[in-house]
Amino acid sequence: MPLPSLPFNTAHCFIDGAWRAPVAGSTLSLFNPSDGTELAPIARGQSADIDAAVSAAQAARDGEWGKASALERGRILTKIGQLVLEHVDLLAELEALDVGKPLSQARADAIALARYMEFYGGAADKVHGETIPYLDGYTVYTLREPHGVTGHIVPWNYPMQIIGRSVGAALAMGNAAVLKPAEEACLTALMFAEIANMAGLPSGALNVVPGLGAEAGAALSAHSNVQHISFTGSVATGALVQQAAGTNTVPVTLELGGKSPQLVFEDADLDDALPFLVNAGIQNAGQTCSASSRILVQRSRYEDVVAAMSERYKTLQVGPAAEDLDLGPLISKRQKEIVTKFLDQGKDLQVAAIGTIIESAPIDGSYVAPHLLLCPDPSHPLAQQEIFGPVQVIIPFDNEADAIAIANGTDYGLVASVWTQNGARQMRLAKALKSGQVFINNYGAGGGVELPFGGVGKSGHGREKGFEALYGFSSLKTVAAKHG
Ligand code: NAD
């Protein structure tokens, strides 16, 4: 798949409604993870570019965008959603080239981006404050107001979905956004800016500055004129971003990944569970913050689950994004090294099954075959640490208390699911699991944009998606009028 021709220069930033070269004129290279070839140059934005983007965002807040009604903001977002749908094929192609995502998964992400715009477009004029009964002679009410300029630091694994959920919600509330996409994958972020411009989003309401995390990302998170930061990525970088924003006492939303378990009890319907047990682990080659990398199985069904998952694993195929197989490559050679080191660390674990890298996969692609491993010890590093690759461990448990202890026994808490027909157990587990989302007899519920998402513990804090994100991207003002 060659890089399609684009209506902008990939080595430019999008600032104040126009494409411009970064101030220092430097560029970075994007690589195609399916074959290791250079894909395109991108801007190496630095603090001067972030300054320009933040100034443009401030001007947008003081100008046309800041004065737009909630209805007008919603209409523009809805229009962006329509245009995203009209460009679905192009966006899918760009994401497949840039991230290595199998084409149909990239297409699903583009459709999700459109859906976020539709959802937040429709929601923009439905968020309101309340009146509060108070002392005689007072009228008290609350106003939901935008923070001002919001910073969005986005990773490479789901660029379109993460832009949709964070930039969409921020714009719906009237903030002006500065987006720093990941240096490994940023073509759809650039195309999104072009589409927003086509939809009539006023200049400065959305600015995109690609660049390195330690340069553009650090400049954005420490900027004194940014009033909110949304970060998705690693725990270590999230902590840095929070510290930097803390010096300006700026609120931060952190979404940092997980070690999400699926709990399979003896009364589970295995036919229903099987596709979720495997797909939730290998989707996007395991590079998913909500990947289910731990499968906890009651001992009486352990052999059944191992056999069924192994059968499926033996059919899994890995290859270039354009082949649209079960898995594409990992994002980079660096990520392949990280995952390979984890597999070395797991040499003491019994391998239940391994998928297949197709023979025609280019030698310079970052391919790792999916691994299903048996892990009797829940404290094993592979059962504790986020691998961010196609590796799942199966852990046996004896009873409900045991299952809860193992499920809650990592530093993370993003997503969990419970497979059981027992209604009382479903309710007990939903309460007992330390997790931002709990699914019962499914995993992810199709990823609906309506469902608030975020973690506890090292998975982060704050919520995106759904209406909850609109509260996060706004500030509540209480007005108390004394009138006698
Ligand atoms: P990262 O956290 O370093 O990068 C994510 C984003 O933060 C990128 O846009 C990056 O440019 C930016 N960034 C990096 N350093 C920064 C800094 N000092 N200040 C501000 N922004 C900065 O993640 P990575 O290096 O791409 O991947 C490393 C690991 O992170 C992966 O192996 C994986 O475990 C995890 N990860 C998690 C998610 C997730 O969705 N939770 C996404 C990507 C990576």
Short mmCIF file of C-alpha atoms and ligand atoms in Angstrom, two decimals:
data_model
loop_
_atom_site.label_atom_id
_atom_site.label_comp_id
_atom_site.label_asym_id
_atom_site.label_seq_id
_atom_site.Cartn_x
_atom_site.Cartn_y
_atom_site.Cartn_z
CA MET A 1 0.00 0.00 0.00
CA PRO A 2 1.68 3.27 -1.04
CA LEU A 3 0.99 6.44 0.94
CA PRO A 4 -2.08 8.04 -0.69
CA SER A 5 -1.73 11.65 -1.83
CA LEU A 6 -2.85 14.03 0.90
CA PRO A 7 -4.18 17.59 0.76
CA PHE A 8 -1.48 18.82 3.16
CA ASN A 9 2.25 18.57 3.75
CA THR A 10 2.84 15.79 6.31
CA ALA A 11 5.88 17.70 7.64
CA HIS A 12 3.73 20.65 8.74
CA CYS A 13 1.85 21.51 11.91
CA PHE A 14 -1.76 22.67 11.83
CA ILE A 15 -1.93 25.92 13.77
CA ASP A 16 -4.57 28.67 13.71
CA GLY A 17 -6.44 27.07 10.83
CA ALA A 18 -3.39 26.78 8.52
CA TRP A 19 -0.61 24.33 7.70
CA ARG A 20 2.82 25.66 8.58
CA ALA A 21 6.35 24.33 8.89
CA PRO A 22 7.64 23.99 12.45
CA VAL A 23 9.59 27.06 13.61
CA ALA A 24 12.91 25.18 13.75
CA GLY A 25 12.22 23.52 10.40
CA SER A 26 13.09 20.04 11.75
CA THR A 27 11.42 16.81 10.78
CA LEU A 28 11.12 13.22 12.02
CA SER A 29 10.40 10.09 9.99
CA LEU A 30 7.35 7.89 10.21
CA PHE A 31 7.92 4.21 9.46
CA ASN A 32 5.53 1.61 8.10
CA PRO A 33 5.60 -1.19 10.71
CA SER A 34 4.40 -3.75 8.15
CA ASP A 35 7.69 -3.58 6.20
CA GLY A 36 9.98 -1.14 8.04
CA THR A 37 10.11 1.33 5.15
CA GLU A 38 10.01 5.09 5.65
CA LEU A 39 6.48 6.35 5.18
CA ALA A 40 6.64 10.14 5.39
CA PRO A 41 8.41 13.00 7.10
CA ILE A 42 6.51 14.67 9.95
CA ALA A 43 7.11 17.90 11.81
CA ARG A 44 9.38 17.82 14.84
CA GLY A 45 7.38 20.44 16.71
CA GLN A 46 9.05 22.07 19.68
CA SER A 47 8.19 24.59 22.38
CA ALA A 48 7.96 27.51 19.91
CA ASP A 49 5.33 25.59 17.93
CA ILE A 50 3.45 24.66 21.09
CA ASP A 51 3.53 28.36 22.11
CA ALA A 52 2.06 29.33 18.74
CA ALA A 53 -0.63 26.63 18.99
CA VAL A 54 -1.59 27.65 22.54
CA SER A 55 -1.78 31.34 21.50
CA ALA A 56 -4.00 30.41 18.56
CA ALA A 57 -6.23 28.37 20.88
CA GLN A 58 -6.48 31.27 23.34
CA ALA A 59 -7.43 33.61 20.50
CA ALA A 60 -10.09 31.12 19.34
CA ARG A 61 -11.54 31.04 22.86
CA ASP A 62 -11.68 34.84 22.87
CA GLY A 63 -13.08 34.95 19.34
CA GLU A 64 -15.55 33.17 17.09
CA TRP A 65 -15.21 29.74 18.75
CA GLY A 66 -15.62 31.08 22.27
CA LYS A 67 -18.74 32.96 21.23
CA ALA A 68 -20.35 30.03 19.37
CA SER A 69 -23.48 28.67 21.06
CA ALA A 70 -23.59 25.08 22.23
CA LEU A 71 -25.96 24.36 19.33
CA GLU A 72 -23.46 25.80 16.82
CA ARG A 73 -20.59 23.83 18.33
CA GLY A 74 -22.67 20.67 18.15
CA ARG A 75 -23.53 21.25 14.50
CA ILE A 76 -19.87 21.66 13.58
CA LEU A 77 -18.91 18.47 15.40
CA THR A 78 -21.74 16.61 13.70
CA LYS A 79 -20.51 17.93 10.35
CA ILE A 80 -16.98 16.73 11.18
CA GLY A 81 -18.50 13.30 11.89
CA GLN A 82 -20.22 13.28 8.48
CA LEU A 83 -16.97 14.23 6.72
CA VAL A 84 -15.07 11.57 8.64
CA LEU A 85 -17.56 9.02 7.29
CA GLU A 86 -17.03 10.38 3.76
CA HIS A 87 -13.27 9.87 4.23
CA VAL A 88 -13.45 6.49 5.96
CA ASP A 89 -11.45 4.64 3.30
CA LEU A 90 -8.64 7.18 3.31
CA LEU A 91 -8.49 7.35 7.12
CA ALA A 92 -8.46 3.55 7.36
CA GLU A 93 -5.64 3.33 4.83
CA LEU A 94 -3.57 5.94 6.68
CA GLU A 95 -4.07 4.21 10.05
CA ALA A 96 -3.25 0.81 8.55
CA LEU A 97 -0.01 2.16 7.02
CA ASP A 98 1.00 4.14 10.08
CA VAL A 99 0.02 1.80 12.95
CA GLY A 100 0.17 -1.53 11.09
CA LYS A 101 -3.47 -2.20 11.98
CA PRO A 102 -5.30 -4.75 9.80
CA LEU A 103 -7.41 -2.71 7.35
CA SER A 104 -10.80 -3.76 8.70
CA GLN A 105 -9.76 -2.82 12.26
CA ALA A 106 -8.47 0.53 11.01
CA ARG A 107 -11.78 1.08 9.25
CA ALA A 108 -13.68 0.30 12.46
CA ASP A 109 -11.55 2.94 14.23
CA ALA A 110 -12.43 5.55 11.58
CA ILE A 111 -16.12 4.76 12.01
CA ALA A 112 -15.68 5.08 15.79
CA LEU A 113 -14.10 8.52 15.27
CA ALA A 114 -17.19 9.58 13.30
CA ARG A 115 -19.42 8.16 16.03
CA TYR A 116 -17.59 10.20 18.70
CA MET A 117 -18.19 13.35 16.68
CA GLU A 118 -21.88 12.49 16.25
CA PHE A 119 -22.26 11.69 19.95
CA TYR A 120 -20.48 14.81 21.19
CA GLY A 121 -22.12 16.93 18.48
CA GLY A 122 -25.51 15.81 19.74
CA ALA A 123 -24.53 16.19 23.40
CA ALA A 124 -23.02 19.69 23.17
CA ASP A 125 -26.29 21.48 24.00
CA LYS A 126 -27.52 18.92 26.51
CA VAL A 127 -25.06 19.56 29.33
CA HIS A 128 -26.34 22.03 31.86
CA GLY A 129 -26.10 23.09 35.46
CA GLU A 130 -28.78 22.88 38.11
CA THR A 131 -30.66 25.09 40.52
CA ILE A 132 -30.04 24.41 44.17
CA PRO A 133 -32.70 25.07 46.86
CA TYR A 134 -30.99 27.26 49.48
CA LEU A 135 -31.75 29.84 52.14
CA ASP A 136 -34.75 32.11 51.85
CA GLY A 137 -33.85 35.14 49.73
CA TYR A 138 -31.28 33.34 47.57
CA THR A 139 -31.34 31.86 44.10
CA VAL A 140 -28.47 29.45 43.54
CA TYR A 141 -27.51 27.75 40.29
CA THR A 142 -24.50 26.17 38.66
CA LEU A 143 -22.91 26.82 35.26
CA ARG A 144 -20.77 24.39 33.31
CA GLU A 145 -17.98 26.33 31.63
CA PRO A 146 -15.09 25.25 29.39
CA HIS A 147 -11.64 25.10 31.00
CA GLY A 148 -10.19 27.22 28.17
CA VAL A 149 -7.24 25.70 26.29
CA THR A 150 -7.00 21.91 26.58
CA GLY A 151 -3.90 19.83 25.79
CA HIS A 152 -4.31 16.33 24.35
CA ILE A 153 -1.31 13.97 24.35
CA VAL A 154 -2.21 10.89 22.37
CA PRO A 155 -0.41 7.55 21.86
CA TRP A 156 0.10 5.52 18.70
CA ASN A 157 -2.11 2.52 19.36
CA TYR A 158 -5.59 3.98 18.64
CA PRO A 159 -4.97 7.53 17.37
CA MET A 160 -8.42 8.04 15.85
CA GLN A 161 -10.41 6.62 18.75
CA ILE A 162 -8.45 8.54 21.37
CA ILE A 163 -8.67 11.80 19.42
CA GLY A 164 -12.41 11.21 19.07
CA ARG A 165 -13.04 10.67 22.74
CA SER A 166 -10.83 13.44 24.10
CA VAL A 167 -10.79 16.20 21.46
CA GLY A 168 -14.48 15.56 20.64
CA ALA A 169 -15.60 16.04 24.24
CA ALA A 170 -13.31 19.04 24.78
CA LEU A 171 -14.62 20.86 21.69
CA ALA A 172 -18.24 20.04 22.55
CA MET A 173 -17.79 21.96 25.83
CA GLY A 174 -16.27 24.95 24.02
CA ASN A 175 -12.60 24.42 24.84
CA ALA A 176 -9.95 25.11 22.21
CA ALA A 177 -7.62 22.12 21.78
CA VAL A 178 -3.91 21.60 21.17
CA LEU A 179 -3.26 18.01 20.08
CA LYS A 180 0.19 16.36 20.29
CA PRO A 181 -0.06 13.03 18.47
CA ALA A 182 2.53 10.28 18.90
CA GLU A 183 5.77 10.48 16.90
CA GLU A 184 5.25 6.85 15.78
CA ALA A 185 1.83 7.45 14.19
CA CYS A 186 0.21 10.78 13.46
CA LEU A 187 -1.18 10.78 9.90
CA THR A 188 -4.83 10.41 10.93
CA ALA A 189 -4.41 13.24 13.47
CA LEU A 190 -3.26 15.47 10.60
CA MET A 191 -6.09 14.32 8.33
CA PHE A 192 -8.54 14.92 11.18
CA ALA A 193 -7.36 18.56 11.37
CA GLU A 194 -7.91 18.91 7.62
CA ILE A 195 -11.43 17.45 7.95
CA ALA A 196 -12.28 19.71 10.91
CA ASN A 197 -11.18 22.68 8.84
CA MET A 198 -13.34 21.53 5.92
CA ALA A 199 -16.30 21.26 8.32
CA GLY A 200 -15.92 24.93 9.27
CA LEU A 201 -14.33 24.59 12.70
CA PRO A 202 -13.10 28.16 13.41
CA SER A 203 -9.35 28.78 13.20
CA GLY A 204 -7.47 27.99 16.38
CA ALA A 205 -10.19 25.79 17.91
CA LEU A 206 -8.06 22.73 17.01
CA ASN A 207 -4.29 22.83 16.57
CA VAL A 208 -2.07 19.82 15.89
CA VAL A 209 1.65 19.82 16.69
CA PRO A 210 3.46 16.52 16.01
CA GLY A 211 6.83 15.99 17.64
CA LEU A 212 8.77 14.08 20.26
CA GLY A 213 7.27 13.48 23.68
CA ALA A 214 10.24 14.96 25.50
CA GLU A 215 10.01 18.13 23.38
CA ALA A 216 6.51 19.00 22.10
CA GLY A 217 4.75 16.77 24.68
CA ALA A 218 6.73 18.14 27.62
CA ALA A 219 6.23 21.74 26.41
CA LEU A 220 2.48 21.22 26.18
CA SER A 221 2.09 19.58 29.58
CA ALA A 222 4.13 22.33 31.30
CA HIS A 223 2.53 25.26 29.43
CA SER A 224 1.21 27.91 31.80
CA ASN A 225 -1.63 28.90 29.44
CA VAL A 226 -3.10 25.41 29.15
CA GLN A 227 -5.97 24.74 31.57
CA HIS A 228 -6.50 20.97 31.23
CA ILE A 229 -4.40 18.04 30.02
CA SER A 230 -5.71 14.73 28.73
CA PHE A 231 -2.96 12.08 28.50
CA THR A 232 -3.10 8.49 27.27
CA GLY A 233 0.03 6.36 27.33
CA SER A 234 2.51 4.76 29.71
CA VAL A 235 2.51 5.03 33.51
CA ALA A 236 5.99 6.59 33.59
CA THR A 237 5.14 9.32 31.08
CA GLY A 238 1.75 9.90 32.71
CA ALA A 239 3.47 10.61 36.02
CA LEU A 240 5.79 13.14 34.28
CA VAL A 241 2.84 14.85 32.62
CA GLN A 242 0.97 15.07 35.92
CA GLN A 243 4.01 16.57 37.64
CA ALA A 244 4.49 19.14 34.88
CA ALA A 245 0.80 20.11 34.90
CA GLY A 246 0.90 20.19 38.70
CA THR A 247 3.30 23.13 38.68
CA ASN A 248 0.48 25.11 37.02
CA THR A 249 -2.22 23.39 39.17
CA VAL A 250 -3.87 22.17 35.99
CA PRO A 251 -6.29 19.19 36.12
CA VAL A 252 -5.10 16.08 34.32
CA THR A 253 -6.90 13.03 32.98
CA LEU A 254 -4.60 10.00 32.83
CA GLU A 255 -5.40 6.81 30.93
CA LEU A 256 -2.44 4.50 31.45
CA GLY A 257 -3.30 0.97 30.43
CA GLY A 258 -3.83 -2.17 32.43
CA LYS A 259 -3.57 -5.89 33.04
CA SER A 260 -7.26 -6.54 32.57
CA PRO A 261 -8.65 -9.93 33.64
CA GLN A 262 -11.54 -12.04 32.41
CA LEU A 263 -12.88 -14.35 35.13
CA VAL A 264 -14.36 -17.62 33.85
CA PHE A 265 -16.44 -19.47 36.46
CA GLU A 266 -17.47 -23.10 36.25
CA ASP A 267 -21.01 -22.21 35.13
CA ALA A 268 -19.80 -19.96 32.27
CA ASP A 269 -21.15 -20.46 28.76
CA LEU A 270 -17.84 -21.22 27.04
CA ASP A 271 -19.24 -20.94 23.51
CA ASP A 272 -20.25 -17.36 24.27
CA ALA A 273 -17.03 -16.57 26.09
CA LEU A 274 -14.43 -17.99 23.71
CA PRO A 275 -14.37 -15.25 21.03
CA PHE A 276 -14.07 -12.58 23.75
CA LEU A 277 -11.41 -14.45 25.69
CA VAL A 278 -9.13 -14.50 22.64
CA ASN A 279 -10.08 -11.35 20.71
CA ALA A 280 -9.82 -9.04 23.71
CA GLY A 281 -6.21 -10.14 24.07
CA ILE A 282 -5.00 -10.10 20.48
CA GLN A 283 -6.91 -7.13 19.05
CA ASN A 284 -4.46 -4.56 17.64
CA ALA A 285 -1.72 -7.15 18.30
CA GLY A 286 -2.31 -6.75 22.04
CA GLN A 287 -1.38 -3.05 21.92
CA THR A 288 -4.60 -1.98 23.58
CA CYS A 289 -4.83 -0.28 26.97
CA SER A 290 -7.92 -2.37 27.73
CA ALA A 291 -6.44 -5.60 26.32
CA SER A 292 -7.46 -8.62 28.35
CA SER A 293 -4.05 -10.13 29.04
CA ARG A 294 -5.08 -12.33 32.01
CA ILE A 295 -7.62 -15.15 31.73
CA LEU A 296 -8.59 -16.45 35.17
CA VAL A 297 -10.36 -19.84 35.06
CA GLN A 298 -12.01 -21.91 37.77
CA ARG A 299 -10.04 -25.13 38.09
CA SER A 300 -12.94 -27.41 37.05
CA ARG A 301 -13.09 -25.71 33.61
CA TYR A 302 -9.38 -24.99 33.27
CA GLU A 303 -8.59 -27.80 30.82
CA ASP A 304 -11.66 -26.93 28.68
CA VAL A 305 -10.66 -23.26 28.41
CA VAL A 306 -7.02 -24.03 27.67
CA ALA A 307 -8.06 -26.47 24.93
CA ALA A 308 -10.62 -24.12 23.35
CA MET A 309 -8.35 -21.06 23.41
CA SER A 310 -5.41 -23.10 22.08
CA GLU A 311 -7.48 -24.31 19.13
CA ARG A 312 -8.30 -20.71 18.26
CA TYR A 313 -4.69 -19.56 18.72
CA LYS A 314 -3.49 -22.18 16.25
CA THR A 315 -5.64 -20.54 13.56
CA LEU A 316 -4.44 -16.96 14.24
CA GLN A 317 -2.48 -15.40 11.42
CA VAL A 318 -0.15 -12.41 11.57
CA GLY A 319 0.89 -10.34 8.56
CA PRO A 320 0.95 -6.93 6.88
CA ALA A 321 -1.93 -4.53 7.55
CA ALA A 322 -3.03 -4.71 3.91
CA GLU A 323 -3.56 -8.49 4.19
CA ASP A 324 -6.21 -7.80 6.84
CA LEU A 325 -5.43 -10.89 8.93
CA ASP A 326 -6.12 -11.45 12.63
CA LEU A 327 -3.07 -9.45 13.71
CA GLY A 328 -0.77 -6.92 12.09
CA PRO A 329 2.78 -6.06 13.16
CA LEU A 330 3.65 -4.24 16.38
CA ILE A 331 4.09 -0.49 16.03
CA SER A 332 7.90 -0.51 15.89
CA LYS A 333 11.08 -2.50 16.22
CA ARG A 334 11.42 -1.05 19.72
CA GLN A 335 8.00 -2.40 20.72
CA LYS A 336 8.93 -5.79 19.25
CA GLU A 337 12.08 -5.78 21.41
CA ILE A 338 10.03 -4.96 24.53
CA VAL A 339 7.58 -7.80 23.87
CA THR A 340 10.36 -10.24 22.97
CA LYS A 341 12.08 -9.48 26.29
CA PHE A 342 8.85 -10.27 28.13
CA LEU A 343 8.60 -13.58 26.26
CA ASP A 344 12.17 -14.36 27.32
CA GLN A 345 11.17 -13.60 30.91
CA GLY A 346 8.30 -16.07 30.48
CA LYS A 347 10.50 -18.96 29.30
CA ASP A 348 9.60 -20.88 32.48
CA LEU A 349 5.90 -20.86 31.54
CA GLN A 350 4.33 -23.68 29.55
CA VAL A 351 3.27 -22.58 26.07
CA ALA A 352 -0.33 -23.63 25.35
CA ALA A 353 -0.35 -22.40 21.74
CA ILE A 354 1.29 -19.91 19.36
CA GLY A 355 -0.20 -18.29 16.25
CA THR A 356 1.52 -18.05 12.88
CA ILE A 357 3.38 -15.24 11.11
CA ILE A 358 2.61 -15.75 7.41
CA GLU A 359 5.61 -16.67 5.28
CA SER A 360 5.28 -13.64 3.00
CA ALA A 361 5.47 -11.17 5.91
CA PRO A 362 8.34 -8.75 5.13
CA ILE A 363 11.46 -9.50 7.13
CA ASP A 364 11.73 -5.86 8.27
CA GLY A 365 8.19 -5.75 9.65
CA SER A 366 7.78 -5.79 13.45
CA TYR A 367 5.97 -9.10 13.72
CA VAL A 368 5.43 -11.13 16.89
CA ALA A 369 3.32 -14.30 16.89
CA PRO A 370 0.55 -14.36 19.52
CA HIS A 371 1.44 -16.48 22.56
CA LEU A 372 -0.94 -18.22 24.96
CA LEU A 373 0.89 -19.18 28.16
CA LEU A 374 -0.08 -21.19 31.22
CA CYS A 375 0.74 -19.28 34.38
CA PRO A 376 -0.06 -21.07 37.66
CA ASP A 377 1.56 -18.28 39.71
CA PRO A 378 -0.40 -14.99 39.60
CA SER A 379 2.63 -13.10 40.92
CA HIS A 380 4.74 -14.04 37.85
CA PRO A 381 5.99 -10.88 36.04
CA LEU A 382 3.99 -11.85 32.93
CA ALA A 383 0.85 -11.97 35.06
CA GLN A 384 1.63 -8.60 36.65
CA GLN A 385 3.16 -6.27 34.07
CA GLU A 386 1.57 -4.69 31.02
CA ILE A 387 3.27 -6.31 28.01
CA PHE A 388 1.49 -4.35 25.26
CA GLY A 389 1.84 -7.18 22.80
CA PRO A 390 -0.06 -10.35 21.79
CA VAL A 391 0.57 -12.36 24.95
CA GLN A 392 -2.13 -13.79 27.21
CA VAL A 393 -1.66 -15.83 30.38
CA ILE A 394 -4.18 -18.33 31.76
CA ILE A 395 -4.30 -18.53 35.56
CA PRO A 396 -6.33 -21.14 37.49
CA PHE A 397 -8.39 -20.26 40.59
CA ASP A 398 -10.28 -22.34 43.17
CA ASN A 399 -13.23 -20.25 44.32
CA GLU A 400 -14.80 -16.79 44.17
CA ALA A 401 -12.64 -15.26 46.91
CA ASP A 402 -9.52 -16.62 45.22
CA ALA A 403 -10.65 -15.20 41.86
CA ILE A 404 -11.28 -11.73 43.31
CA ALA A 405 -7.90 -11.69 45.06
CA ILE A 406 -6.05 -12.64 41.86
CA ALA A 407 -8.07 -10.23 39.70
CA ASN A 408 -7.40 -7.34 42.09
CA GLY A 409 -3.80 -8.40 42.66
CA THR A 410 -2.02 -6.10 40.20
CA ASP A 411 -1.24 -2.37 40.27
CA TYR A 412 -3.81 -1.77 37.50
CA GLY A 413 -7.60 -1.52 37.30
CA LEU A 414 -8.97 -0.59 33.90
CA VAL A 415 -11.37 -3.29 32.67
CA ALA A 416 -12.56 -6.64 34.03
CA SER A 417 -15.13 -9.15 32.88
CA VAL A 418 -16.98 -11.96 34.61
CA TRP A 419 -18.34 -15.05 32.88
CA THR A 420 -20.99 -16.75 35.01
CA GLN A 421 -24.72 -17.55 34.84
CA ASN A 422 -25.14 -16.92 38.57
CA GLY A 423 -26.88 -13.55 39.00
CA ALA A 424 -25.91 -13.06 42.63
CA ARG A 425 -22.27 -13.77 41.79
CA GLN A 426 -22.45 -11.30 38.91
CA MET A 427 -23.57 -8.56 41.32
CA ARG A 428 -20.99 -9.45 43.98
CA LEU A 429 -18.16 -9.45 41.46
CA ALA A 430 -19.27 -6.18 39.86
CA LYS A 431 -18.79 -4.55 43.27
CA ALA A 432 -15.69 -6.43 44.37
CA LEU A 433 -13.52 -5.89 41.29
CA LYS A 434 -11.21 -2.88 41.42
CA SER A 435 -11.69 -1.64 37.90
CA GLY A 436 -13.03 1.35 35.97
CA GLN A 437 -15.33 -0.89 33.92
CA VAL A 438 -16.81 -4.32 34.67
CA PHE A 439 -18.50 -6.38 31.96
CA ILE A 440 -20.76 -9.33 32.69
CA ASN A 441 -20.87 -12.14 30.11
CA ASN A 442 -19.15 -9.94 27.52
CA TYR A 443 -15.98 -7.91 27.18
CA GLY A 444 -16.12 -4.27 26.10
CA ALA A 445 -19.79 -4.21 25.06
CA GLY A 446 -18.71 -3.27 21.54
CA GLY A 447 -16.70 -0.29 22.82
CA GLY A 448 -19.69 2.09 22.84
CA VAL A 449 -18.75 5.77 22.88
CA GLU A 450 -21.53 6.26 25.45
CA LEU A 451 -19.75 4.22 28.14
CA PRO A 452 -17.55 6.17 30.59
CA PHE A 453 -14.00 4.81 30.52
CA GLY A 454 -10.94 5.18 32.74
CA GLY A 455 -9.05 3.44 35.46
CA VAL A 456 -8.18 3.12 39.10
CA GLY A 457 -4.71 2.61 40.57
CA LYS A 458 -1.93 2.72 37.98
CA SER A 459 -4.49 2.61 35.18
CA GLY A 460 -4.98 6.32 35.84
CA HIS A 461 -7.75 8.65 36.88
CA GLY A 462 -10.49 10.75 35.34
CA ARG A 463 -13.07 9.47 32.87
CA GLU A 464 -13.43 9.90 29.12
CA LYS A 465 -16.23 8.77 26.79
CA GLY A 466 -19.94 9.26 27.44
CA PHE A 467 -21.35 12.31 29.23
CA GLU A 468 -18.79 11.88 31.99
CA ALA A 469 -16.10 13.27 29.67
CA LEU A 470 -18.15 16.43 29.19
CA TYR A 471 -18.08 17.00 32.93
CA GLY A 472 -14.32 16.41 32.95
CA PHE A 473 -13.76 18.89 30.14
CA SER A 474 -15.70 21.62 31.95
CA SER A 475 -15.49 23.48 35.18
CA LEU A 476 -18.48 23.97 37.50
CA LYS A 477 -19.27 27.47 38.69
CA THR A 478 -21.75 28.06 41.52
CA VAL A 479 -23.72 31.31 41.39
CA ALA A 480 -25.52 32.40 44.58
CA ALA A 481 -27.70 35.50 44.16
CA LYS A 482 -29.07 37.20 47.33
CA HIS A 483 -32.17 39.13 46.45
CA GLY A 484 -34.15 39.24 49.68
P1 NAD B 1 4.51 7.10 26.04
O1 NAD B 1 3.66 7.18 27.24
O2 NAD B 1 5.93 7.49 26.21
O3 NAD B 1 3.90 8.03 24.86
C1 NAD B 1 2.55 8.40 24.77
C2 NAD B 1 2.48 9.87 24.33
O4 NAD B 1 3.14 10.68 25.29
C3 NAD B 1 3.15 10.15 22.98
O5 NAD B 1 2.44 11.14 22.29
C4 NAD B 1 4.51 10.69 23.41
O6 NAD B 1 5.09 11.53 22.45
C5 NAD B 1 4.13 11.49 24.64
N1 NAD B 1 5.24 11.72 25.56
C6 NAD B 1 6.36 10.96 25.74
N2 NAD B 1 7.16 11.54 26.67
C7 NAD B 1 6.54 12.65 27.10
C8 NAD B 1 6.86 13.66 28.05
N3 NAD B 1 7.99 13.64 28.75
N4 NAD B 1 5.98 14.67 28.26
C9 NAD B 1 4.82 14.71 27.58
N5 NAD B 1 4.46 13.79 26.63
C10 NAD B 1 5.31 12.78 26.40
O7 NAD B 1 4.39 5.66 25.47
P2 NAD B 1 5.32 4.94 24.40
O8 NAD B 1 6.78 5.24 24.60
O9 NAD B 1 4.75 5.25 23.08
O10 NAD B 1 5.05 3.43 24.78
C11 NAD B 1 5.68 2.87 25.92
C12 NAD B 1 4.72 1.97 26.67
O11 NAD B 1 3.56 2.72 27.07
C13 NAD B 1 4.13 0.83 25.88
O12 NAD B 1 4.94 -0.28 25.87
C14 NAD B 1 2.84 0.58 26.59
O13 NAD B 1 3.02 -0.27 27.70
C15 NAD B 1 2.41 1.92 27.10
N6 NAD B 1 1.37 2.53 26.27
C16 NAD B 1 0.11 2.54 26.76
C17 NAD B 1 -0.90 3.09 26.01
C18 NAD B 1 -2.29 3.12 26.49
O14 NAD B 1 -3.21 3.24 25.70
N7 NAD B 1 -2.51 3.04 27.78
C19 NAD B 1 -0.64 3.63 24.76
C20 NAD B 1 0.68 3.64 24.29
C21 NAD B 1 1.67 3.09 25.07
#
